[in-house]
Coordinates of C-alpha atoms in Angstrom, one line a residue:
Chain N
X242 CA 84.2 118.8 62.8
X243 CA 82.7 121.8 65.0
X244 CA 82.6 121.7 68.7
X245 CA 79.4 123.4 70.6
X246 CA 81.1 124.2 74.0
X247 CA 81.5 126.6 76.8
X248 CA 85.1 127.3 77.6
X249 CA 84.6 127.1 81.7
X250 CA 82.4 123.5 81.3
X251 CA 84.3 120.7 82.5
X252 CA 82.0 118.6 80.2
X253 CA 83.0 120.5 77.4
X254 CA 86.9 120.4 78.3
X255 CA 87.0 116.4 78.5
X256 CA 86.5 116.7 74.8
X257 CA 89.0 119.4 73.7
X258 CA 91.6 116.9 75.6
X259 CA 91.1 113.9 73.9
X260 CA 90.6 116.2 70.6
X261 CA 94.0 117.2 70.5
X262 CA 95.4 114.1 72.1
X263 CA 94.3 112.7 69.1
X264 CA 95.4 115.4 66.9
X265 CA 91.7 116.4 65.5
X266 CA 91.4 119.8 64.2
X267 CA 87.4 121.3 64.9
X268 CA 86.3 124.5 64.7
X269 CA 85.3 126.3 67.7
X270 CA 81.4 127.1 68.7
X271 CA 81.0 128.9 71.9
X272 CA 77.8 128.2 74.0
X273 CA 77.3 130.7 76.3
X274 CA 75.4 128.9 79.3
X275 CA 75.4 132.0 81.7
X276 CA 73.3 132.9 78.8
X277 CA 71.4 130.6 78.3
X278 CA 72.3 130.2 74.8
X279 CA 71.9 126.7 75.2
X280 CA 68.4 126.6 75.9
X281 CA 67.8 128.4 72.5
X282 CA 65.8 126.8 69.5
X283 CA 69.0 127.4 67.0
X284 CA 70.6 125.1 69.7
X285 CA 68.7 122.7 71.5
X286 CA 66.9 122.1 68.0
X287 CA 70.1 119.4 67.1
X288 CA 72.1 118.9 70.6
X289 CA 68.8 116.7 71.6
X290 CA 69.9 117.3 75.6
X291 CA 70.2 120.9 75.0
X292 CA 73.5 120.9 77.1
X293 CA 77.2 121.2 75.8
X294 CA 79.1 119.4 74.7
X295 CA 78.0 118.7 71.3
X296 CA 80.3 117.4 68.4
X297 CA 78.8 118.0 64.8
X298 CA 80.5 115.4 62.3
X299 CA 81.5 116.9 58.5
X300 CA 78.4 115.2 57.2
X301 CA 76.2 117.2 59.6
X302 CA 75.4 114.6 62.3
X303 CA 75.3 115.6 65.8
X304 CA 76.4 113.6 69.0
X305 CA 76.1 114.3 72.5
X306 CA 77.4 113.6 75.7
X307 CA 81.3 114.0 76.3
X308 CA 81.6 110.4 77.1
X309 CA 80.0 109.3 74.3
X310 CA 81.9 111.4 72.1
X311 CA 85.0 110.5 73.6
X312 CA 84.2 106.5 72.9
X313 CA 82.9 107.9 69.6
X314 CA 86.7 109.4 68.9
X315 CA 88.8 106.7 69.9
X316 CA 87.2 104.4 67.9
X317 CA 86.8 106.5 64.6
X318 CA 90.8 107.9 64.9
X319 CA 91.9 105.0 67.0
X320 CA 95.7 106.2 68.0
X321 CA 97.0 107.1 70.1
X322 CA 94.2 105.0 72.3
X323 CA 92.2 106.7 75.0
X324 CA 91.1 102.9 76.5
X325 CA 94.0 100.1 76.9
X326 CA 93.3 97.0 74.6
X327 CA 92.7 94.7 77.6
X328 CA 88.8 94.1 78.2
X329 CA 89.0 94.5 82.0
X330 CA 91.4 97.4 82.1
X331 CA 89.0 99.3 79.7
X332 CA 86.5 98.8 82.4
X333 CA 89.1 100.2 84.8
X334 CA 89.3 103.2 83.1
X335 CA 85.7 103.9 82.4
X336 CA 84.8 103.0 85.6
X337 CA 87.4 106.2 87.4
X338 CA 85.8 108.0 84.8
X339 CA 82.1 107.5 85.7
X340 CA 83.7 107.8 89.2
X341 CA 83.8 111.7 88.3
X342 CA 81.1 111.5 85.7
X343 CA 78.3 110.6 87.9
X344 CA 79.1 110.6 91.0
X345 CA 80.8 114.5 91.6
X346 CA 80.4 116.2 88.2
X347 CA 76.3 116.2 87.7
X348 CA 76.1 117.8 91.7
X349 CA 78.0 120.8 90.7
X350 CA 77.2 121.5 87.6
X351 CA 75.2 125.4 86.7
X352 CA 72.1 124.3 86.2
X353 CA 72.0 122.3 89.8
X354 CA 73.6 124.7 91.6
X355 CA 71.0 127.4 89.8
X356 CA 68.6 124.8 91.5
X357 CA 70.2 125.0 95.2
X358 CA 69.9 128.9 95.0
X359 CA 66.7 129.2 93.1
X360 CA 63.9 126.8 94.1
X361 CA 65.6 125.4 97.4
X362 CA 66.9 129.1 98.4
X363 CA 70.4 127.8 99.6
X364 CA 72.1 130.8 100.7
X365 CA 76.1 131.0 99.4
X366 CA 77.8 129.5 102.1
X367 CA 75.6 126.6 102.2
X368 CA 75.9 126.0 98.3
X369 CA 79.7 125.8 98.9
X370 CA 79.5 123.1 101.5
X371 CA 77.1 121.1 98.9
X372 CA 80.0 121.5 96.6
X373 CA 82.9 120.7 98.2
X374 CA 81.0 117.8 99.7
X375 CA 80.9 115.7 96.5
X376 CA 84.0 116.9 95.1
X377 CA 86.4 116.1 98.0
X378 CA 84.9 112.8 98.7
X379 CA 84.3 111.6 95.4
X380 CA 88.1 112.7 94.3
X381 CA 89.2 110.2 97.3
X382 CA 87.5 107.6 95.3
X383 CA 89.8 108.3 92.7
X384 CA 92.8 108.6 94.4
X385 CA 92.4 105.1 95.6
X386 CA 92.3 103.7 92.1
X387 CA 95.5 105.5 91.2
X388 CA 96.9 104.3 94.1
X389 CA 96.1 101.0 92.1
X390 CA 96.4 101.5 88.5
X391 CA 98.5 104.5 87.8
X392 CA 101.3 104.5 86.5
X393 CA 102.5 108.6 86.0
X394 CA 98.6 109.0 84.6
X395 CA 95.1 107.7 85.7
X396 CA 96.3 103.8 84.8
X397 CA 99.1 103.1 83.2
X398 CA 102.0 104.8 81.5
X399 CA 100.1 107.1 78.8
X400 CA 97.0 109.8 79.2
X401 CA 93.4 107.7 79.0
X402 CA 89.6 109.1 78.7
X403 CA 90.1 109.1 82.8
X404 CA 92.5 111.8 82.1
X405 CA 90.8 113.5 79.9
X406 CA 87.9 113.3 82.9
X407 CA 89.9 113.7 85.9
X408 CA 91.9 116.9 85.2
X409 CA 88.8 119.6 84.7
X410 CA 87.0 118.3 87.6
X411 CA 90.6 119.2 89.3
X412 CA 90.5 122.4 87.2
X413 CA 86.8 122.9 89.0
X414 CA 87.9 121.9 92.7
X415 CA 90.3 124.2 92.4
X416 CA 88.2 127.1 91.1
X417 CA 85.5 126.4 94.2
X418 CA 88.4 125.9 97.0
X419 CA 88.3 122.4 98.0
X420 CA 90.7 120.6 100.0
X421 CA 93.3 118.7 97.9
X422 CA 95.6 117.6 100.3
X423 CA 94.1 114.2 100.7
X424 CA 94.7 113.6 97.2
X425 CA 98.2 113.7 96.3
X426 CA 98.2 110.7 93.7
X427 CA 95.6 112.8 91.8
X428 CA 97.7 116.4 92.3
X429 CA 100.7 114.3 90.6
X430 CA 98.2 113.0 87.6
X431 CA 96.9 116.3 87.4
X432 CA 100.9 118.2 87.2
X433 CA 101.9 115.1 85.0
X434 CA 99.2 116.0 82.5
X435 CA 98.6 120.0 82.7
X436 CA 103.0 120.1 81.2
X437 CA 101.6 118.1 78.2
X438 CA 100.2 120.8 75.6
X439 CA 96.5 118.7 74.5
X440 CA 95.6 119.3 78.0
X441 CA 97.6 122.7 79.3
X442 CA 96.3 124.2 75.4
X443 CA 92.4 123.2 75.8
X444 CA 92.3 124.8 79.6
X445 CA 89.3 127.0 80.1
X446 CA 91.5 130.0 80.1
X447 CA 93.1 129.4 76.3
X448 CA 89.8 129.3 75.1
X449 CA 88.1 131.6 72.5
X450 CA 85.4 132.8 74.4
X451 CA 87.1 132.5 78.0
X452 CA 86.5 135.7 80.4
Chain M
X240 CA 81.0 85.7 88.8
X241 CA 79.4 87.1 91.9
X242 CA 77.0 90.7 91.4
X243 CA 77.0 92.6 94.7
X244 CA 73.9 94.4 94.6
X245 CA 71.4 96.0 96.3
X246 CA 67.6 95.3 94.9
X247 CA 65.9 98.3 94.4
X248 CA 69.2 100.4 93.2
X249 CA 68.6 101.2 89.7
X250 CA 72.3 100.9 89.1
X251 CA 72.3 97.3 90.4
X252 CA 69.0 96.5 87.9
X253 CA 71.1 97.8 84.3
X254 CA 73.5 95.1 84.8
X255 CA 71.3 92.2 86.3
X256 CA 69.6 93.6 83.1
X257 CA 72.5 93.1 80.8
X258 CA 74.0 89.6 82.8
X259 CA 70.4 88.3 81.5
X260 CA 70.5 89.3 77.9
X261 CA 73.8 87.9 78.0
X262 CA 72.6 84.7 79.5
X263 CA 75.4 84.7 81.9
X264 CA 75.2 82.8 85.3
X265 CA 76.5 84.8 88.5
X266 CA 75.9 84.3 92.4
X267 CA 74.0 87.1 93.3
X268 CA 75.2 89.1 96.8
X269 CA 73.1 91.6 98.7
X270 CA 74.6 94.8 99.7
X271 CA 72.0 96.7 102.0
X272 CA 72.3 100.4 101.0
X273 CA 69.7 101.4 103.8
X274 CA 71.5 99.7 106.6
X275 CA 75.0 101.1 105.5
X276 CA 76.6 97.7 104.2
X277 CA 78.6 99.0 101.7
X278 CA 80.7 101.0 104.0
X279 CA 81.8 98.2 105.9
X280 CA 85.1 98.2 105.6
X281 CA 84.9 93.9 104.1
X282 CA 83.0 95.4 101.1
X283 CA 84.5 99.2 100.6
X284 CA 87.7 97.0 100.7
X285 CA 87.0 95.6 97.6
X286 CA 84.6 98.0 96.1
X287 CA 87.1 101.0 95.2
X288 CA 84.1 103.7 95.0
X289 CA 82.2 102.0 98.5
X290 CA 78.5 101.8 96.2
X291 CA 76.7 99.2 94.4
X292 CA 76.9 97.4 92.1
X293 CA 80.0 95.9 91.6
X294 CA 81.2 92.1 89.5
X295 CA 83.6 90.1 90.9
X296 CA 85.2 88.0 88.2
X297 CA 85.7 84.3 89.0
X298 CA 89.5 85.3 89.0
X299 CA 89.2 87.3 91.6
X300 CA 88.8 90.6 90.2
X301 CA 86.7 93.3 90.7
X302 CA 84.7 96.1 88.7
X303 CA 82.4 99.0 89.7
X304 CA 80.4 101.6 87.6
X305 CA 77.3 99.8 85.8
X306 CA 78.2 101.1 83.0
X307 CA 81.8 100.3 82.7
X308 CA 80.8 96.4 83.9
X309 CA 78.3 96.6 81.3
X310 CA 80.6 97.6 78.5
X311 CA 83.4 94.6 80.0
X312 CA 80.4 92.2 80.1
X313 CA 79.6 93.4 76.1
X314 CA 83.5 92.9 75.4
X315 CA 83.8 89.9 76.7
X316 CA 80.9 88.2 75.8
X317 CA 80.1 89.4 72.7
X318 CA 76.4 87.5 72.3
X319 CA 74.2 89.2 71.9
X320 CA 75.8 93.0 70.9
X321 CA 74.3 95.7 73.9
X322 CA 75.8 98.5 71.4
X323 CA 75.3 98.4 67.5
X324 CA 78.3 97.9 65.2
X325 CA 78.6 101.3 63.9
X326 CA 80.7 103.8 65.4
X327 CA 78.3 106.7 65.5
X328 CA 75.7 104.8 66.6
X329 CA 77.2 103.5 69.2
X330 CA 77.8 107.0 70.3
X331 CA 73.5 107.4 70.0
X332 CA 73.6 104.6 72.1
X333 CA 76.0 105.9 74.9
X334 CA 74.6 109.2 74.6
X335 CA 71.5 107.8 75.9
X336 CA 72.5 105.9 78.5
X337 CA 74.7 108.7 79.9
X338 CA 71.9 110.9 79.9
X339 CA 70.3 108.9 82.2
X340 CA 73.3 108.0 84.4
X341 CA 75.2 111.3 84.3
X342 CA 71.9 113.9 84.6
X343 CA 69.4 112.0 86.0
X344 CA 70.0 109.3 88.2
X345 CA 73.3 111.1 90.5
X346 CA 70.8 113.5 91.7
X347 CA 68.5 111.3 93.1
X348 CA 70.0 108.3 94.2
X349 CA 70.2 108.0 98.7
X350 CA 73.0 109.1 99.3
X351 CA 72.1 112.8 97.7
X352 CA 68.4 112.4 99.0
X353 CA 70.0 111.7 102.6
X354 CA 72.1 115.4 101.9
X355 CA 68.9 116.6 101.0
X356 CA 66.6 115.8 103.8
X357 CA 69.9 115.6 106.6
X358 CA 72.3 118.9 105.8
X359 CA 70.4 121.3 104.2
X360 CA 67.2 120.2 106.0
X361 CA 64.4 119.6 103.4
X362 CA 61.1 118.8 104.3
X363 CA 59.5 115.8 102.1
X364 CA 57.8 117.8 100.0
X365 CA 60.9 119.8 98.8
X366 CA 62.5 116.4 98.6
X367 CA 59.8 115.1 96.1
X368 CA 59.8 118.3 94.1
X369 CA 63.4 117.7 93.5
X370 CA 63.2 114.6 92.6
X371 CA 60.6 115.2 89.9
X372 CA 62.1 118.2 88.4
X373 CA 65.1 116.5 87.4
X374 CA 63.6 113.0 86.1
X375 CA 60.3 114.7 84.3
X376 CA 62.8 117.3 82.6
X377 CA 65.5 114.1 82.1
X378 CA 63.0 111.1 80.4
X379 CA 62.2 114.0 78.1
X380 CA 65.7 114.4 77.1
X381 CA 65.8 110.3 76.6
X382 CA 62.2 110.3 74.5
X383 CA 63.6 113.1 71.9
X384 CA 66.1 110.5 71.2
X385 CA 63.8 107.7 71.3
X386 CA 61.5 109.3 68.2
X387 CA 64.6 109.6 66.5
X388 CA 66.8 106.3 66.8
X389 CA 64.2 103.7 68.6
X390 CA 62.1 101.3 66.7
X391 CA 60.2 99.5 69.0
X392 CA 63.3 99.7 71.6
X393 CA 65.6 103.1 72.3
X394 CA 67.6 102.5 69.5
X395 CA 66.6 100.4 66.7
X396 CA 64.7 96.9 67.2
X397 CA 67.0 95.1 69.9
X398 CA 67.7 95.9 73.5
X399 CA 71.2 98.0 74.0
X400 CA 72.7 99.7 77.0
X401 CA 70.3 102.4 76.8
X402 CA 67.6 100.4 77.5
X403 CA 69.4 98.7 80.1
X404 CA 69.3 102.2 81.2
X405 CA 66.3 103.3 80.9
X406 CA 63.9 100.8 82.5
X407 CA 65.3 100.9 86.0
X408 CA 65.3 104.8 86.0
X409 CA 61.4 104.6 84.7
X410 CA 60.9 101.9 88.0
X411 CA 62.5 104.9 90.1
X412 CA 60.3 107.4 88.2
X413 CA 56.8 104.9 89.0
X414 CA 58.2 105.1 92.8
X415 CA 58.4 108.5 93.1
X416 CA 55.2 109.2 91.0
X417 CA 56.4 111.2 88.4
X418 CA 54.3 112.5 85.6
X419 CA 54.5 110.2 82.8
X420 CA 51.9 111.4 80.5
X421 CA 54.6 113.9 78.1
X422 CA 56.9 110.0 77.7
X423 CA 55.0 107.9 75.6
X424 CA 58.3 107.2 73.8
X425 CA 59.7 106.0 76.4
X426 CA 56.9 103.9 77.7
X427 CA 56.0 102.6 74.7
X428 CA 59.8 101.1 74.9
X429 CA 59.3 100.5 78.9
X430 CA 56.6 98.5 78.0
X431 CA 58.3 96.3 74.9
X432 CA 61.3 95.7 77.3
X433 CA 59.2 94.3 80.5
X434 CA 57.5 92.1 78.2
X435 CA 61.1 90.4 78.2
X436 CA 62.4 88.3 80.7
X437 CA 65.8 89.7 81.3
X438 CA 64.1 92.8 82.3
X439 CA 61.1 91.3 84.0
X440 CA 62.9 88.6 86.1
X441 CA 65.7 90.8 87.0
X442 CA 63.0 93.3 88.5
X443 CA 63.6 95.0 92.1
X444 CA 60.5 92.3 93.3
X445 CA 62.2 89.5 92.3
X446 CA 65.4 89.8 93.9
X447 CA 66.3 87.5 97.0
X448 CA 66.5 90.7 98.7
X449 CA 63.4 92.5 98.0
X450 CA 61.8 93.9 101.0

């Protein structure tokens, strides 16, 4: 398998976790989005959203979206599991991590915050409130469910796709200076998982291409 | 099972969407997003994340994210399949519906439009510009995948979670009137889906709410 990604997205990292969680060797494909090397033909021609990530299969097939890919994983090399076997618990899971998915990650991501300081002329300090914004408040979303469902990691006992969601978007509020202090259940998932080698490994700064 | 939802959130429509194809019964329970009813603290309570919509199981229990409910609602009730059997296409499938729900739809829902207009102080026009950039550039993301995989619906010949997806965020694109002219992929499946009466009668006009 080959993984398009960049080594600083958070999209891009959710899939390196649950990569080596499950042990998967890939090969490496930097995207440089600073770049723009996403928006090139050789690119966008087979990752149809012409953003990363992008996983290409062995027999050439091409999906997209790190959710997706995720799903696509734990159900092609099922162990360890990334979802419980319980139906509503699954749903637990997915929903903390469309909880960071959709609700913080696509409001600070390069292309909208390109946006804020292109078109809408949002000056730097004003682009930083946007940010911290949705990151603080949707992280206390979050922290509530781990308040109810964790057990040492998102839910439960073992590392799930929230994980695998939950721990870049820390990586990012870190990296942009947001508060944390209202979150200590999350600062405890996050230490819990960053001593464990599939995520402390994939981080942006053990990356090929990282800066 | 109750659905609390609001009428014309296009989150609230992919599962009355998907509680339809299922053919499953549920008492249906306004949340005004306008007036502020879902931070009341009787309904953020319950609702972990504070937004709509949300299932409460006849047990008690309750789930957020529409596409994490819709996923439990396809795993318990497994008649008729929202995703196809194959793993990979399955992914398609999510792929699809993420790219709606993770790039398109979190940029443009009220509470972001209220950030819009009320912190940084954007006039309507700016507002509507916004709005448009991101779905016109999205749908085109979702119709690339719809002249690869659909045939007659996103993907293949039956309604799945995509197009659970899909025809609420075309509703919010109609709203806003967004060009619609470079989608007639999509429309062609917009069409073919309100034809049906799980999309039809689940509709933001026919809801006890609808203003």
């Amino acid at each position: 398998m080959e993984l398009f990604n960049y080594f600083r997205s958070s999209a891009s990292w959710r899939v390196r976790i649950a990569l080596a969680l499950k042990g998967l060797d890939y090969d490496y494909r930097p995207v440089h989005l600073v770049r723009n090397e996403h928006q090139l033909p050789g690119y966008a021609g087979h990752a149809l959203n012409a953003l990363v990530p992008l996983l290409r299969l062995d027999e050439g097939q091409a999906l997209h979206q790190s959710l997706a890919i995720i799903e696509y994983l734990d159900e092609a090399h099922p162990q360890p599991p990334l979802l419980p076997a319980d139906a509503l618990a699954r749903g637990r899971v997915r929903a903390m991590a469309l909880d960071v998915a959709c609700e913080i990650h696509p409001l600070n991501n390069l292309r909208v915050l390109r946006y804020l300081t292109g078109p809408l002329g949002l000056d730097e300090a004003a682009k930083m409130r946007w940010i911290h914004h949705w990151i603080e408040d949707g992280l206390a979303v979050v922290e509530r469910q781990i308040a109810a469902w964790g057990q040492g990691f998102c839910f439960g006992e073992t590392p799930t796709l929230a994980d695998c969601v939950l721990v870049p978007q820390v990586f990012n509020a870190q990296r942009f200076g947001c508060k944390l202090d209202h979150l200590p259940g999350v600062m405890a998932v996050h230490a819990r998982c960053m001593a464990l080698p599939a995520f402390a490994r994939t981080a942006p700064d053990q990356c090929p291409d990282a800066e």
